[in-house]
């Protein structure tokens, strides 16, 4: 969190540290650009120790979310940043960052850096093996939905919930095409919206199809608006071809849970999306300028620790029912104006505003 409060390039780190109260606590530290670079390169080689640390925070996790995001890197000195493609249609040199999030602990628990041209689906196996998971339910996005990954999870004895791409051959829409809700198994309400569903077996494997009619209406409208605007790849034929896929999502799972439970578990994926939002927008780490792959590994580990601290704040705000009033960024801004000052050769905490003190008390945080 301190890094968020006072961001700086390597060249200013030593200057700022020597003028901060931290130097009173930790004394002299080697923070020149050359020393910092050497440290990052050395520390980045210790992947085994990094993973050992992360495993401690996933040991008792029953449900783990997997997803990935990209980090732009213009370095000319590395081979891990490759030309890739992401959801923002960026083809810049990039590094892929795979993350695992524990829904039990409500915090990120594991990451892995991948070359920018390696998709998440092909790297899933090694990540599961590195974590040594067991008695765990894996919840992933449709990008992980390959037969290879399903076989891996089955052979590893892991449970899973993974959605299928809409063009996947295992998506059975015959009951959707009938237009008769009596052919569905039933419905449930999720966030005030009716979700219709039916389950089916193919080759002894369990699948579920869900229909959100509110989402269906929106997707139909969006498609037709693009068609009317004359946008490329939108046509009458395309609409007719997609008409039974609008508003749907299909899952492959080996869990015995009810369709409603499966659907609700998958919807917890919003938490890992929040992780990437914190990383890129709060921590401002959507781009790395480091020139060495081991330094990037250190950069990723430091970001991971920062995310853990961010989630500690986030959890406290949620527990105090204050998320509607304060964001993590708001809290950090409040902390930023708390200072240690030297009076008569002694360091004391400066004055704290009443509003900030009230927030600290609500979160049970005490500033010495």
XYZ file of N, CA and C in Angstrom, residues 74-200:
381
model
N 7.146 -3.280 -23.602
C 7.872 -2.884 -24.807
C 9.346 -3.261 -24.753
N 9.733 -4.066 -23.755
C 11.137 -4.414 -23.600
C 11.693 -5.103 -24.840
N 12.910 -4.713 -25.211
C 13.605 -5.343 -26.340
C 14.581 -6.410 -25.850
N 14.646 -6.606 -24.537
C 15.655 -7.496 -23.966
C 15.087 -8.836 -23.502
N 13.778 -9.026 -23.574
C 13.175 -10.248 -23.043
C 12.563 -11.069 -24.165
N 12.349 -12.359 -23.875
C 11.650 -13.197 -24.842
C 10.279 -13.635 -24.334
N 9.897 -13.152 -23.126
C 8.592 -13.532 -22.587
C 7.485 -12.618 -23.104
N 7.857 -11.394 -23.510
C 6.841 -10.491 -24.060
C 6.758 -10.722 -25.567
N 5.633 -11.247 -25.995
C 5.436 -11.604 -27.403
C 4.218 -10.866 -27.949
N 4.182 -10.759 -29.256
C 3.002 -10.182 -29.891
C 1.828 -11.107 -29.632
N 0.797 -10.571 -29.010
C -0.375 -11.368 -28.681
C -1.638 -10.607 -29.016
N -2.775 -11.199 -28.676
C -4.064 -10.567 -28.935
C -4.870 -10.630 -27.659
N -5.551 -9.523 -27.323
C -6.379 -9.532 -26.121
C -7.755 -8.958 -26.421
N -8.593 -8.903 -25.398
C -9.987 -8.482 -25.574
C -10.119 -7.034 -26.015
N -9.057 -6.244 -25.847
C -9.090 -4.838 -26.271
C -8.536 -4.662 -27.690
N -8.359 -5.792 -28.386
C -7.852 -5.793 -29.766
C -6.463 -5.154 -29.860
N -5.667 -5.378 -28.833
C -4.300 -4.888 -28.820
C -3.364 -5.998 -29.296
N -2.460 -5.648 -30.196
C -1.483 -6.600 -30.695
C -0.072 -6.220 -30.246
N 0.030 -5.424 -29.187
C 1.324 -4.985 -28.686
C 2.075 -6.174 -28.070
N 3.408 -6.038 -27.946
C 4.149 -7.052 -27.183
C 3.589 -7.097 -25.765
N 3.316 -8.271 -25.281
C 2.661 -8.371 -23.988
C 3.044 -9.648 -23.261
N 2.781 -9.630 -21.958
C 2.961 -10.789 -21.087
C 1.578 -11.183 -20.590
N 1.287 -12.467 -20.590
C 0.018 -12.922 -20.040
C 0.195 -13.252 -18.563
N -0.770 -12.844 -17.767
C -0.726 -13.061 -16.320
C -1.923 -13.911 -15.923
N -1.658 -15.160 -15.532
C -2.728 -16.044 -15.068
C -2.863 -15.913 -13.557
N -4.112 -15.841 -13.076
C -4.345 -15.697 -11.643
C -5.334 -16.738 -11.133
N -5.127 -17.138 -9.881
C -6.083 -17.985 -9.166
C -6.567 -17.203 -7.951
N -7.871 -17.209 -7.745
C -8.495 -16.426 -6.671
C -9.279 -17.368 -5.771
N -9.050 -17.279 -4.467
C -9.775 -18.101 -3.502
C -11.078 -17.415 -3.112
N -12.217 -18.047 -3.448
C -13.495 -17.451 -3.054
C -13.763 -17.658 -1.566
N -13.124 -18.655 -0.958
C -13.296 -18.891 0.473
C -12.663 -17.761 1.285
N -11.434 -17.389 0.893
C -10.706 -16.343 1.617
C -10.958 -14.955 1.038
N -11.615 -14.892 -0.132
C -11.895 -13.609 -0.813
C -10.604 -12.830 -1.072
N -9.626 -13.522 -1.682
C -8.379 -12.841 -2.018
C -7.646 -13.618 -3.109
N -6.781 -12.924 -3.858
C -5.964 -13.617 -4.858
C -4.950 -14.509 -4.165
N -4.703 -15.700 -4.749
C -3.813 -16.640 -4.070
C -2.625 -17.098 -4.882
N -2.665 -16.930 -6.214
C -1.599 -17.495 -7.057
C -1.581 -16.768 -8.386
N -0.365 -16.621 -8.934
C -0.245 -16.058 -10.283
C 0.847 -16.814 -11.028
N 0.838 -16.679 -12.332
C 1.901 -17.231 -13.170
C 2.049 -16.370 -14.414
N 3.275 -15.985 -14.731
C 3.559 -15.210 -15.928
C 3.753 -16.138 -17.120
N 3.168 -15.749 -18.255
C 3.253 -16.550 -19.470
C 3.645 -15.661 -20.635
N 4.321 -16.212 -21.642
C 4.603 -15.423 -22.840
C 3.316 -14.895 -23.461
N 3.403 -13.734 -24.076
C 2.215 -13.077 -24.611
C 1.484 -13.848 -25.678
N 2.156 -14.797 -26.336
C 1.485 -15.569 -27.388
C 0.999 -16.928 -26.901
N 1.072 -17.165 -25.585
C 0.570 -18.406 -25.010
C -0.787 -18.130 -24.384
N -1.806 -18.827 -24.849
C -3.136 -18.613 -24.308
C -3.302 -19.367 -22.996
N -4.238 -18.894 -22.188
C -4.478 -19.483 -20.870
C -4.763 -20.971 -20.958
N -5.511 -21.373 -21.966
C -5.964 -22.759 -22.041
C -4.793 -23.727 -22.128
N -3.721 -23.348 -22.839
C -2.590 -24.255 -23.010
C -1.681 -24.275 -21.781
N -1.809 -23.289 -20.904
C -0.951 -23.213 -19.725
C -1.647 -23.699 -18.460
N -2.903 -24.075 -18.582
C -3.699 -24.436 -17.418
C -3.122 -25.658 -16.707
N -2.725 -26.656 -17.481
C -2.240 -27.919 -16.908
C -1.060 -27.691 -15.977
N -0.064 -26.952 -16.452
C 1.131 -26.741 -15.642
C 0.824 -25.938 -14.383
N -0.104 -25.007 -14.468
C -0.458 -24.201 -13.301
C -1.142 -25.053 -12.242
N -2.040 -25.927 -12.672
C -2.708 -26.828 -11.725
C -1.684 -27.748 -11.071
N -0.746 -28.240 -11.873
C 0.288 -29.127 -11.337
C 1.190 -28.384 -10.354
N 1.545 -27.133 -10.671
C 2.423 -26.358 -9.797
C 1.766 -26.113 -8.446
N 0.459 -25.898 -8.449
C -0.253 -25.656 -7.199
C -0.473 -26.944 -6.406
N -0.458 -28.093 -7.099
C -0.696 -29.356 -6.417
C -2.072 -29.423 -5.775
N -3.082 -28.969 -6.508
C -4.431 -28.868 -5.952
C -5.072 -30.232 -5.742
N -5.907 -30.309 -4.722
C -6.731 -31.498 -4.474
C -7.937 -31.060 -3.661
N -9.031 -31.820 -3.760
C -10.269 -31.488 -3.036
C -10.683 -30.038 -3.286
N -10.540 -29.633 -4.532
C -10.808 -28.243 -4.901
C -11.739 -28.198 -6.098
N -12.601 -27.179 -6.136
C -13.468 -26.944 -7.283
C -12.864 -25.796 -8.098
N -12.549 -26.081 -9.361
C -11.990 -25.074 -10.253
C -13.131 -24.395 -11.015
N -13.186 -23.078 -10.944
C -14.179 -22.298 -11.681
C -13.418 -21.406 -12.650
N -13.580 -21.662 -13.933
C -12.793 -20.943 -14.935
C -13.701 -20.355 -16.006
N -13.109 -19.539 -16.873
C -13.854 -18.923 -17.965
C -13.850 -19.849 -19.171
N -14.634 -19.480 -20.184
C -14.783 -20.340 -21.357
C -13.480 -20.562 -22.115
N -12.505 -19.672 -21.923
C -11.215 -19.848 -22.570
C -10.489 -21.101 -22.115
N -10.872 -21.640 -20.949
C -10.243 -22.848 -20.423
C -11.007 -24.113 -20.828
N -12.101 -23.952 -21.566
C -13.000 -25.066 -21.847
C -12.570 -25.959 -22.991
N -11.417 -26.570 -22.903
C -10.968 -27.514 -23.924
C -11.108 -28.940 -23.411
N -11.210 -29.895 -24.335
C -11.297 -31.300 -23.941
C -10.041 -31.705 -23.172
N -8.899 -31.142 -23.549
C -7.646 -31.444 -22.869
C -7.707 -31.029 -21.399
N -8.258 -29.831 -21.144
C -8.368 -29.362 -19.761
C -9.386 -30.173 -18.971
N -10.487 -30.543 -19.614
C -11.481 -31.372 -18.926
C -10.859 -32.707 -18.529
N -10.092 -33.308 -19.432
C -9.432 -34.581 -19.129
C -8.427 -34.409 -17.995
N -7.668 -33.289 -18.043
C -6.707 -33.016 -16.984
C -7.381 -32.945 -15.622
N -8.475 -32.207 -15.553
C -9.181 -32.030 -14.289
C -9.757 -33.350 -13.791
N -10.323 -34.119 -14.705
C -10.875 -35.424 -14.329
C -9.772 -36.341 -13.804
N -8.660 -36.405 -14.521
C -7.556 -37.289 -14.123
C -6.901 -36.843 -12.831
N -7.014 -35.539 -12.531
C -6.441 -35.006 -11.291
C -7.402 -35.151 -10.116
N -8.600 -35.654 -10.376
C -9.586 -35.810 -9.312
C -10.197 -34.510 -8.860
N -10.103 -33.472 -9.696
C -10.637 -32.163 -9.335
C -12.056 -31.972 -9.860
N -12.844 -31.222 -9.127
C -14.173 -30.838 -9.578
C -14.064 -29.515 -10.320
N -15.017 -29.238 -11.196
C -14.904 -28.030 -11.993
C -16.263 -27.536 -12.483
N -16.296 -26.243 -12.754
C -17.416 -25.579 -13.426
C -16.795 -24.707 -14.507
N -17.016 -25.057 -15.760
C -16.410 -24.298 -16.853
C -17.456 -24.084 -17.944
N -17.681 -22.845 -18.370
C -18.654 -22.579 -19.431
C -18.086 -22.972 -20.795
N -18.981 -23.218 -21.731
C -18.597 -23.562 -23.091
C -18.756 -22.338 -23.992
N -17.916 -22.260 -25.001
C -18.137 -21.231 -26.011
C -19.462 -21.528 -26.705
N -20.121 -20.494 -27.174
C -21.459 -20.677 -27.731
C -21.467 -21.533 -28.996
N -20.331 -21.634 -29.656
C -20.277 -22.465 -30.854
C -19.762 -23.880 -30.560
N -19.632 -24.213 -29.275
C -19.161 -25.543 -28.897
C -20.198 -26.595 -29.267
N -19.751 -27.724 -29.788
C -20.659 -28.780 -30.223
C -21.445 -29.431 -29.103
N -21.031 -29.220 -27.859
C -21.759 -29.806 -26.724
C -22.912 -28.924 -26.248
N -23.099 -27.777 -26.881
C -24.226 -26.896 -26.528
C -25.497 -27.425 -27.202
N -26.341 -28.058 -26.433
C -27.589 -28.635 -26.956
C -28.719 -27.609 -26.786
N -29.192 -27.065 -27.908
C -30.220 -26.012 -27.858
C -31.564 -26.476 -28.390
N -31.770 -27.763 -28.480
C -33.033 -28.269 -29.026
C -34.229 -27.808 -28.213
N -34.104 -27.800 -26.897
C -35.223 -27.356 -26.066
C -35.442 -25.857 -26.198
N -34.371 -25.111 -26.436
C -34.514 -23.679 -26.684
C -35.296 -23.435 -27.966
N -35.007 -24.244 -28.979
C -35.629 -24.053 -30.281
C -37.121 -24.385 -30.261
N -37.529 -25.201 -29.302
C -38.954 -25.551 -29.230
C -39.804 -24.357 -28.822
N -39.192 -23.421 -28.097
C -39.922 -22.238 -27.642
C -40.910 -22.518 -26.521
N -40.916 -23.739 -26.005
C -41.867 -24.140 -24.973
C -41.135 -24.276 -23.642
N -41.450 -23.413 -22.686
C -40.788 -23.454 -21.387
C -41.089 -24.744 -20.625
N -42.139 -25.449 -21.017
C -42.450 -26.721 -20.356
C -41.355 -27.749 -20.598
N -40.539 -27.533 -21.636
C -39.447 -28.458 -21.922
C -38.218 -28.215 -21.048
N -38.195 -27.081 -20.328
C -37.087 -26.786 -19.422
C -37.287 -27.526 -18.101
N -36.222 -27.652 -17.336
C -36.325 -28.290 -16.019
C -36.899 -27.352 -14.973
N -36.813 -26.055 -15.231
C -37.338 -25.094 -14.266
C -36.644 -23.751 -14.389
N -36.808 -22.920 -13.361
C -36.175 -21.601 -13.337
C -35.868 -21.229 -11.895
N -35.056 -20.200 -11.734
C -34.796 -19.604 -10.422
C -34.541 -18.125 -10.652
N -34.598 -17.359 -9.586
C -34.349 -15.925 -9.682
C -32.925 -15.622 -9.253
N -32.239 -14.802 -10.054
C -30.883 -14.374 -9.731
C -30.813 -12.868 -9.947
N -30.564 -12.140 -8.867
C -30.557 -10.668 -8.927
C -31.841 -10.130 -9.555
N -32.969 -10.753 -9.204
C -34.266 -10.286 -9.673
C -34.605 -10.697 -11.095
N -33.752 -11.503 -11.745
C -33.993 -11.930 -13.128
C -34.283 -13.423 -13.159
N -35.212 -13.811 -14.002
C -35.549 -15.226 -14.141
C -34.511 -15.924 -15.007
N -33.942 -17.011 -14.494
C -32.969 -17.813 -15.229
C -33.585 -19.200 -15.456
N -33.876 -19.511 -16.704
C -34.435 -20.816 -17.065
C -33.294 -21.777 -17.367
N -33.507 -23.060 -17.088
C -32.398 -24.002 -17.249
C -32.903 -25.405 -17.577
N -31.994 -26.178 -18.148
C -32.183 -27.626 -18.254
C -30.812 -28.294 -18.282
N -30.739 -29.491 -17.704
C -29.495 -30.268 -17.660
C -29.609 -31.440 -18.621
N -28.460 -31.902 -19.106
C -28.471 -33.039 -20.027
C -27.124 -33.751 -19.975
